[in-house]
CSV table of C-alpha atoms in Angstrom, one decimal:
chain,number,residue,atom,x,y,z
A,8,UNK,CA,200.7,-63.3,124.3
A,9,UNK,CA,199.4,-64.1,120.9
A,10,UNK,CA,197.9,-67.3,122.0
A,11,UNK,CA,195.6,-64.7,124.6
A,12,UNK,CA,195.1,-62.1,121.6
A,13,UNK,CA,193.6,-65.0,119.9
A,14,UNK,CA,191.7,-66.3,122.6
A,15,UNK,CA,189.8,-62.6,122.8
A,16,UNK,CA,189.3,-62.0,119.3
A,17,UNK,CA,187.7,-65.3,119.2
A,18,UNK,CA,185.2,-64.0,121.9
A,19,UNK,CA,184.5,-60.9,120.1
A,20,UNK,CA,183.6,-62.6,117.0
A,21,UNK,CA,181.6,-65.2,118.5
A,22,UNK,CA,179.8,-62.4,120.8
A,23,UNK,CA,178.9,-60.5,117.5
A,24,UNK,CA,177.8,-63.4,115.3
A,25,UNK,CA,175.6,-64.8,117.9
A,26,UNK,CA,174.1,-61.4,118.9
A,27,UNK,CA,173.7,-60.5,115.7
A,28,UNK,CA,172.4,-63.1,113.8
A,29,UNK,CA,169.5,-63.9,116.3
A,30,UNK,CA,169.0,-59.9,116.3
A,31,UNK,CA,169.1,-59.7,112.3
A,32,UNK,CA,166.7,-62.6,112.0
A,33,UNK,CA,164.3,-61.1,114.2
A,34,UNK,CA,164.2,-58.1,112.7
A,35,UNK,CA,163.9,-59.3,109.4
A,36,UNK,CA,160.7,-61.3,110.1
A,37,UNK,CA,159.1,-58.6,111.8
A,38,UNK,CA,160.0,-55.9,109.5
A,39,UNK,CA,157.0,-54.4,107.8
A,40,UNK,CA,158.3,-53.7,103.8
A,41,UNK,CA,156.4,-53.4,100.8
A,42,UNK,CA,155.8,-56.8,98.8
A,43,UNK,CA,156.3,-60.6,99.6
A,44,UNK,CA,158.3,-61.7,103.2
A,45,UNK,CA,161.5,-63.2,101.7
A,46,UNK,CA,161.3,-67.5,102.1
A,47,UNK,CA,163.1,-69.1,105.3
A,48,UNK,CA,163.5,-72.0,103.2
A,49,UNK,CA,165.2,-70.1,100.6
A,50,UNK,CA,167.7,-68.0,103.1
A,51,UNK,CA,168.6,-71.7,104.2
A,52,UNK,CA,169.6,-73.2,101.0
A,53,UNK,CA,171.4,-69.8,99.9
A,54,UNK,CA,173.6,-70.4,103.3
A,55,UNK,CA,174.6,-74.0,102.6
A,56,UNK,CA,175.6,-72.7,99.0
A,57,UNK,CA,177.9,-69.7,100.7
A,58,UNK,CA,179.2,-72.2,103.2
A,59,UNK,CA,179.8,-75.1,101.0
A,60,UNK,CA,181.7,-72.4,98.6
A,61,UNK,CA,183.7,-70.7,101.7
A,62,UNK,CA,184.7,-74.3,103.1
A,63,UNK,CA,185.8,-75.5,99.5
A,64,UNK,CA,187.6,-72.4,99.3
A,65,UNK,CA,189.9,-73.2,102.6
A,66,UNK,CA,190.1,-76.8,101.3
A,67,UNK,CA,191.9,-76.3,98.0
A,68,UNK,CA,194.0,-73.2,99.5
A,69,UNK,CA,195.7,-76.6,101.9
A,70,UNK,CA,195.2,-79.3,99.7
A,71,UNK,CA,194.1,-79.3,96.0
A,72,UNK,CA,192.8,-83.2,95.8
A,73,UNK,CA,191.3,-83.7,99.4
A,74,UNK,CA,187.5,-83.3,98.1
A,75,UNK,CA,187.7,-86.5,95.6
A,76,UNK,CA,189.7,-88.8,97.7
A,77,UNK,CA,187.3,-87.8,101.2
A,78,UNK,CA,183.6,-87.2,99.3
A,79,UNK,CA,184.3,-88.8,95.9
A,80,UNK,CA,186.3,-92.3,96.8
A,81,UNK,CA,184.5,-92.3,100.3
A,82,UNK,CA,180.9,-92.4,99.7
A,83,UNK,CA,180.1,-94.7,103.0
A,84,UNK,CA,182.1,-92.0,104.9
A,85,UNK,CA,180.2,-89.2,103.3
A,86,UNK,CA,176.8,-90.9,103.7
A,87,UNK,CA,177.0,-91.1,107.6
A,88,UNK,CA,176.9,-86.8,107.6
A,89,UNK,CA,173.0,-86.9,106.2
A,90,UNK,CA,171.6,-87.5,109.4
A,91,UNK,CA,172.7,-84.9,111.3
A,92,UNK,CA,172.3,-82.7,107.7
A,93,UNK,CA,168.7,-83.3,107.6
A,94,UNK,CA,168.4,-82.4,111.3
A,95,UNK,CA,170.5,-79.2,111.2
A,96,UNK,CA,168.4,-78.2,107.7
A,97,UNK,CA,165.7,-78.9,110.6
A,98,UNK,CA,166.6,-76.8,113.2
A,99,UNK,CA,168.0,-74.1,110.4
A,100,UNK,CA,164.3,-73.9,109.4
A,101,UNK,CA,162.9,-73.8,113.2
A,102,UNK,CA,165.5,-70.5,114.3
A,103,UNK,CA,163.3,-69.0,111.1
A,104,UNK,CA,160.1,-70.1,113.1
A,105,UNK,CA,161.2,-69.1,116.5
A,106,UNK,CA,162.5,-66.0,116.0
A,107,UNK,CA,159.2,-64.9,114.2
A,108,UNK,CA,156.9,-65.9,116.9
A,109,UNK,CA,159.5,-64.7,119.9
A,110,UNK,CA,161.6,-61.8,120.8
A,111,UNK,CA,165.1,-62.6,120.4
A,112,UNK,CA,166.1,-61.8,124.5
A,113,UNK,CA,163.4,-64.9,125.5
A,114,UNK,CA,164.6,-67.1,122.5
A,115,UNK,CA,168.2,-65.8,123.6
A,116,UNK,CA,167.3,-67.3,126.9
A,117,UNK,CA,165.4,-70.5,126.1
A,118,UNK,CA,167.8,-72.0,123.3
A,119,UNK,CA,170.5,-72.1,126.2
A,120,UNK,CA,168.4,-75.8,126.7
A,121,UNK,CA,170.9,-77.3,123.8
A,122,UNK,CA,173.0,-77.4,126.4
A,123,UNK,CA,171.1,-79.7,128.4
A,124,UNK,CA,169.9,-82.0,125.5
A,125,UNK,CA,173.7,-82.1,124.5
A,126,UNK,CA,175.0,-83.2,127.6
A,127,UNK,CA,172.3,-85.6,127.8
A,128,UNK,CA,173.1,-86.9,124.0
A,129,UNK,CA,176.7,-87.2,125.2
A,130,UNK,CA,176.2,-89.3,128.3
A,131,UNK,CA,174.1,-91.7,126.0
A,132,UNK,CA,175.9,-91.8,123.1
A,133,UNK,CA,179.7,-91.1,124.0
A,134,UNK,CA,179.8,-92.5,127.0
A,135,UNK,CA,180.9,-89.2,129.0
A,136,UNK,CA,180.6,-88.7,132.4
A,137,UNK,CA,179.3,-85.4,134.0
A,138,UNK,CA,180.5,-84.2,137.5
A,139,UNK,CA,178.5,-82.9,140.1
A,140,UNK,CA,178.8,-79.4,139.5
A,141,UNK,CA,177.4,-79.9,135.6
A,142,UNK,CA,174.7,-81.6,136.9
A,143,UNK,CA,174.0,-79.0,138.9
A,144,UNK,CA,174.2,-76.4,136.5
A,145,UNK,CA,171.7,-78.5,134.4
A,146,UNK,CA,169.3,-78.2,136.6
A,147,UNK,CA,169.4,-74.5,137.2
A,148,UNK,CA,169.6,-74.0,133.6
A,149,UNK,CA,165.9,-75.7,133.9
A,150,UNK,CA,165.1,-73.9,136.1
A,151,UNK,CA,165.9,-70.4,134.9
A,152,UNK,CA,164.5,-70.9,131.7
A,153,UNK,CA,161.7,-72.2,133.5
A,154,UNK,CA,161.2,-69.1,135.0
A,155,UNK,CA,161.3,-67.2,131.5
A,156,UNK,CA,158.5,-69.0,130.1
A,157,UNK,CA,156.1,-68.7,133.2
A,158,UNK,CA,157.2,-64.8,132.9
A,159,UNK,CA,156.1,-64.7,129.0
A,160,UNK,CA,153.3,-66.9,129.9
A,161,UNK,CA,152.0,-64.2,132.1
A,162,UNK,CA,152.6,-61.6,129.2
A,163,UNK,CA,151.3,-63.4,127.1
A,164,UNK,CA,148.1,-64.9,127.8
A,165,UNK,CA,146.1,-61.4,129.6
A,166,UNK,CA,143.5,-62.4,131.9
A,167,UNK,CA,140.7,-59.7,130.4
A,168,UNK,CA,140.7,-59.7,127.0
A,169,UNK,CA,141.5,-56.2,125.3
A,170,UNK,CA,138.9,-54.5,123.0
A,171,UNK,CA,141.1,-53.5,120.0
A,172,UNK,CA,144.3,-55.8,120.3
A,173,UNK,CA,147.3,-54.5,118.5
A,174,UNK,CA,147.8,-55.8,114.9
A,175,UNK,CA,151.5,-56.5,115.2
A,176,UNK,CA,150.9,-57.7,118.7
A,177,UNK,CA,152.0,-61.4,119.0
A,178,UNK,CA,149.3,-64.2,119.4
A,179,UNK,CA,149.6,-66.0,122.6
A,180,UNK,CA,149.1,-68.8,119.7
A,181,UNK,CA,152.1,-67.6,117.8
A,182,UNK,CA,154.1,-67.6,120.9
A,183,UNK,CA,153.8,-71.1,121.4
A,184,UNK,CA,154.9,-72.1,118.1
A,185,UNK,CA,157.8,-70.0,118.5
A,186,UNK,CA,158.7,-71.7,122.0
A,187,UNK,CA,157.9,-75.1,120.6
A,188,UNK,CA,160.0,-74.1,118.0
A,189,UNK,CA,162.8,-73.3,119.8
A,190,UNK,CA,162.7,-76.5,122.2
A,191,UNK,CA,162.8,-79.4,119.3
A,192,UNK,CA,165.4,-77.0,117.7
A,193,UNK,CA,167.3,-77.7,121.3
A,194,UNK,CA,166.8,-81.1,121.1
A,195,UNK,CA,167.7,-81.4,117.5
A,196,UNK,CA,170.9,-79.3,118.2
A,197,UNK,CA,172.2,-81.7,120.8
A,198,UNK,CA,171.5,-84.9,118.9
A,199,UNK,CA,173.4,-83.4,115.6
A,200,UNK,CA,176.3,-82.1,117.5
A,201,UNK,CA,177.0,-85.1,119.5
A,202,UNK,CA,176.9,-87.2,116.3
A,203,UNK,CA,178.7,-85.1,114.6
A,204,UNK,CA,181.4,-85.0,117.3
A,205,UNK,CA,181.3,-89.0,117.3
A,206,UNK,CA,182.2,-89.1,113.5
A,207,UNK,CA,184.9,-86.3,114.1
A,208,UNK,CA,186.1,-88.5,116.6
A,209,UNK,CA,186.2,-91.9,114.5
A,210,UNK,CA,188.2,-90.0,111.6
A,211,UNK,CA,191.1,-87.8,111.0
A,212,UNK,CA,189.7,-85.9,108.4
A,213,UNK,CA,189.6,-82.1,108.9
A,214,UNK,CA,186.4,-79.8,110.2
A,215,UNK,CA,186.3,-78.3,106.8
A,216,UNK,CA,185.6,-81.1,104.8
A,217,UNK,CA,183.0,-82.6,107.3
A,218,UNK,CA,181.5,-79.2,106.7
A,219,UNK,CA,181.4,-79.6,103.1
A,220,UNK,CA,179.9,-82.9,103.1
A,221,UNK,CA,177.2,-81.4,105.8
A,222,UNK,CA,176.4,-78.7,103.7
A,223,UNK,CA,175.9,-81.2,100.8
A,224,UNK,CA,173.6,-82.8,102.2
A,225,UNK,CA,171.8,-79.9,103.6
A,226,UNK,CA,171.8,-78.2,100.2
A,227,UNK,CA,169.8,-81.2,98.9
A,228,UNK,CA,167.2,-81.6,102.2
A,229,UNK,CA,166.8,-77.8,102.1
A,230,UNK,CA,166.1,-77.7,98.4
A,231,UNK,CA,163.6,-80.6,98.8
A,232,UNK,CA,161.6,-78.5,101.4
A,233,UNK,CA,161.7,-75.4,99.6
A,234,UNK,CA,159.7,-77.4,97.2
A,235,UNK,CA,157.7,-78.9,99.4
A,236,UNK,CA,157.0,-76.3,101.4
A,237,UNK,CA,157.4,-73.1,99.7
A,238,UNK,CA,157.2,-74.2,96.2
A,239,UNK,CA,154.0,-72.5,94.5
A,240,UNK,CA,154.9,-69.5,96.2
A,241,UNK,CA,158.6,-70.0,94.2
A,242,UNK,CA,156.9,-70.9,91.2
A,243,UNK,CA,155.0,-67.6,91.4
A,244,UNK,CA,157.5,-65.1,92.5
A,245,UNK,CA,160.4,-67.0,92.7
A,246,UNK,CA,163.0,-67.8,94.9
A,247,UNK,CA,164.6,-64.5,95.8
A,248,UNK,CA,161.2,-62.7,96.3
A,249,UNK,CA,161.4,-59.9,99.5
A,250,UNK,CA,165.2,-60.2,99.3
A,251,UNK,CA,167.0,-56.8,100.8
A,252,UNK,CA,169.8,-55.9,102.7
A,253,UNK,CA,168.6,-57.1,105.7
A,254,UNK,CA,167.6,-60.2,104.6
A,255,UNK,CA,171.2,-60.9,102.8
A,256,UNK,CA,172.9,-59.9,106.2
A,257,UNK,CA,171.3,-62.9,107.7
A,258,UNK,CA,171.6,-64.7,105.4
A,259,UNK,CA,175.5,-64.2,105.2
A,260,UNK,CA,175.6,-64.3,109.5
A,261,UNK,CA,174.1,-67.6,109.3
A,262,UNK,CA,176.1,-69.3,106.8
A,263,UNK,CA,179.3,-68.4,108.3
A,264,UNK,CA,178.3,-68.8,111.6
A,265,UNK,CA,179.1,-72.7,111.9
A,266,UNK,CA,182.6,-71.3,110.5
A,267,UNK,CA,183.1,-69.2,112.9
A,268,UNK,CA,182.3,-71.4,115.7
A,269,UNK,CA,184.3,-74.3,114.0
A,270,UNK,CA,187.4,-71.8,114.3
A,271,UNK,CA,186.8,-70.5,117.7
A,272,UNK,CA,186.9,-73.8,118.9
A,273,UNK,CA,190.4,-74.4,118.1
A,274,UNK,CA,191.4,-71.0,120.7
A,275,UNK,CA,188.2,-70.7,123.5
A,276,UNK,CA,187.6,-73.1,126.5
A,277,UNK,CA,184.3,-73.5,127.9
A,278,UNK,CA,184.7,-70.5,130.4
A,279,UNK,CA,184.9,-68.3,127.5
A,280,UNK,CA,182.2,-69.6,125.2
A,281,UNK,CA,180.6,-68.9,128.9
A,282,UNK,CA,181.7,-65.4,128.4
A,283,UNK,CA,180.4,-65.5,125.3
A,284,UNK,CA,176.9,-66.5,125.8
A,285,UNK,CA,176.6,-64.4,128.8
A,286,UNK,CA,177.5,-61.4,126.9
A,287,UNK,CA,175.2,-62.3,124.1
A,288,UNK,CA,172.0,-62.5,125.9
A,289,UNK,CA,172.9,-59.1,127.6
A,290,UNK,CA,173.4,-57.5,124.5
A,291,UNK,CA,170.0,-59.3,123.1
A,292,UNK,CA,168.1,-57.8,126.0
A,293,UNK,CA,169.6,-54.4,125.9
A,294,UNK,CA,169.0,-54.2,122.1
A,295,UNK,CA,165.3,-55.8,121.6
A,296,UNK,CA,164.2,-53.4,124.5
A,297,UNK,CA,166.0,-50.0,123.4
A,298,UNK,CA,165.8,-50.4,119.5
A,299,UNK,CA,163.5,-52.8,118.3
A,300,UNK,CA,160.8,-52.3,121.3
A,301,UNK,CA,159.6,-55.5,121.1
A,302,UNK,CA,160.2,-56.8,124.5
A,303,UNK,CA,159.4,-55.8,128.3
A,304,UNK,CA,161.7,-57.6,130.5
A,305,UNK,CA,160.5,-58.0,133.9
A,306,UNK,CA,162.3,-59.1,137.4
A,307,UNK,CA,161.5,-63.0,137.0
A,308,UNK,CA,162.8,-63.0,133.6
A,309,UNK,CA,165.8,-61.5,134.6
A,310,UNK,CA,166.1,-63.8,137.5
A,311,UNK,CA,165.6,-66.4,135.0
A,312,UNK,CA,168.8,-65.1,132.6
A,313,UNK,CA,171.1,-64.6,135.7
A,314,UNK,CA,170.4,-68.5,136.6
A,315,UNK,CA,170.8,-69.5,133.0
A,316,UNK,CA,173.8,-67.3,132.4
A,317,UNK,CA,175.5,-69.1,135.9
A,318,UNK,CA,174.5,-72.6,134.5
A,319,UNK,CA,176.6,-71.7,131.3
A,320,UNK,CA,179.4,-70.4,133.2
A,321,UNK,CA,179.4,-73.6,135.9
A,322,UNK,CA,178.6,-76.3,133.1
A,323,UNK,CA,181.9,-76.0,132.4
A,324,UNK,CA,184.1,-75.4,135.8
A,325,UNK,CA,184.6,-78.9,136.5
A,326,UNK,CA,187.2,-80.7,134.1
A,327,UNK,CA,186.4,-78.6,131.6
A,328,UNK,CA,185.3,-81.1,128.8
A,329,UNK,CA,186.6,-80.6,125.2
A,330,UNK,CA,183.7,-78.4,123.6
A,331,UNK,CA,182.0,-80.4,121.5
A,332,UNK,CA,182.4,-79.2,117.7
A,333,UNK,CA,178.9,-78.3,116.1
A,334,UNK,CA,177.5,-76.8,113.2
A,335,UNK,CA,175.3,-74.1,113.6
């Protein structure tokens, strides 16, 4: 009874973070505020600082001297978490980029693609072996969000050009940075997680301080492109500027989001992280039409989410592979 209790609460919170981080994030880069758009470099190195902080916190409440004797007297160990670091500082920077170029119902739909480029990452690099009904659900993951991107395309791109377009209207330009976005931010999620898994695998250390020494590292490649990136515009208003409540929200959702998944992995199976997703992308629709009005679904798209939300659910029917822990 409490092992089901746990199993539902563990939907519920990874319904709400999912839904609303991607719905915070959107609304944060669209909103229209006096002053300077806060930096998604700088909400990126704030959330590795929370979630090295939270994760150090859980450490020392089990075990006071695990940091020194895994990071400290480890330092080959510790080293083989930058790469998939850097790319999850990556693809923390492209969900920035995505969701302010998209609506968060199409990215909603599209991002569901990690779970083709992980399954692909797994088969090369762990060896596992898909049945035929993941196979199957790979391809009509394609093609569903296949048909979401011919739909947009079609919204997007307006045979007769309008007189006066819209000033908050979306380029068609924009809109391809935010798809191209979200597709090397698929890619780069199923690389990372499969490696990450491999090095979970090949040691016996706990997800917590795996998470500290990603978030190390990420602290460090995030700081570097900050400065690289964003760094005269730090130097003149610093690295807090258009910082709100909104902005701290997302902030906040995304640093503990990899926590939250980390935990939920230890109670839901892949039909309920099927659940999950489905839900979410509901929810994403409902909202981005009803409150934030910046989306007008249409029959092929939802044609397209039912096909991507039947892919999630028959990915895993067959044998139900462990999920594969990640990092958000």
């Amino acid at each position: 009874m409490a092992s089901s209790r746990l199993k539902y609460l563990s939907l519920g919170v990874l319904v709400f973070q999912t839904t609303s981080l991607v719905l915070t994030m959107r609304y944060s880069r669209t909103l229209q505020a006096e002053g300077p758009r806060y930096l998604a470099s700088s909400a990126v190195v704030v959330a590795e600082v929370i979630k090295i902080l939270t994760c150090v916190l859980l450490v020392f409440k089990e075990h006071s001297d695990v940091l020194r004797q895994e990071i400290m007297h480890k330092p080959i160990e510790t080293l083989k978490l930058a790469i998939p670091s850097g790319i999850y500082t990556l693809q923390n920077n492209l969900l920035y980029v995505a969701l302010s170029n998209l609506d968060a119902a199409t990215y909603q739909v599209t991002y569901q693609l990690k779970i083709l480029t992980t399954a692909l990452f797994s088969v090369s690099m762990l060896g596992r072996r898909l049945g035929v009904y993941q196979w199957l659900s790979l391809l009509i993951l394609m093609g569903g969000v296949a048909l979401v991107q011919v739909q947009y395309s079609f919204l997007s791109w307006p045979s007769e050009p309008t007189a006066a377009p819209e000033e908050d209207a979306p380029s068609a330009g924009s809109q391809f940075v935010g798809v191209a976005a979200v597709l090397v931010a698929c890619f780069s999620s199923g690389f990372a997680g499969v490696y990450f898994e491999k090095i979970l695998k090949e040691s016996k250390q706990s997800v917590w301080v795996r998470n500290i020494q990603l978030g190390l590292f990420g602290l460090v490649f995030g700081l570097f492109g900050m400065v690289a990136y964003d760094g005269e515009r730090v130097r003149e208003s610093g690295m807090f500027q258009g910082y709100n409540t909104v902005t701290c929200s997302v902030v906040a959702l995304q640093a503990l989001g990899g926590l939250v998944i980390a935990a939920v992995i230890k109670y839901a199976d892949n039909i309920l992280k099927g659940f999950a997703t489905s839900l979410s992308i509901i929810l994403s629709t409902l909202i981005s039409y009803f409150w934030l009005q910046d989306f007008d679904p249409t029959g092929v798209f939802f044609l397209g989410a039912v096909l991507v939300i039947a892919a999630t659910f028959l990915y895993g029917y067959e044998g139900r592979p462990s999920p594969n822990p990640s990092r958000a």
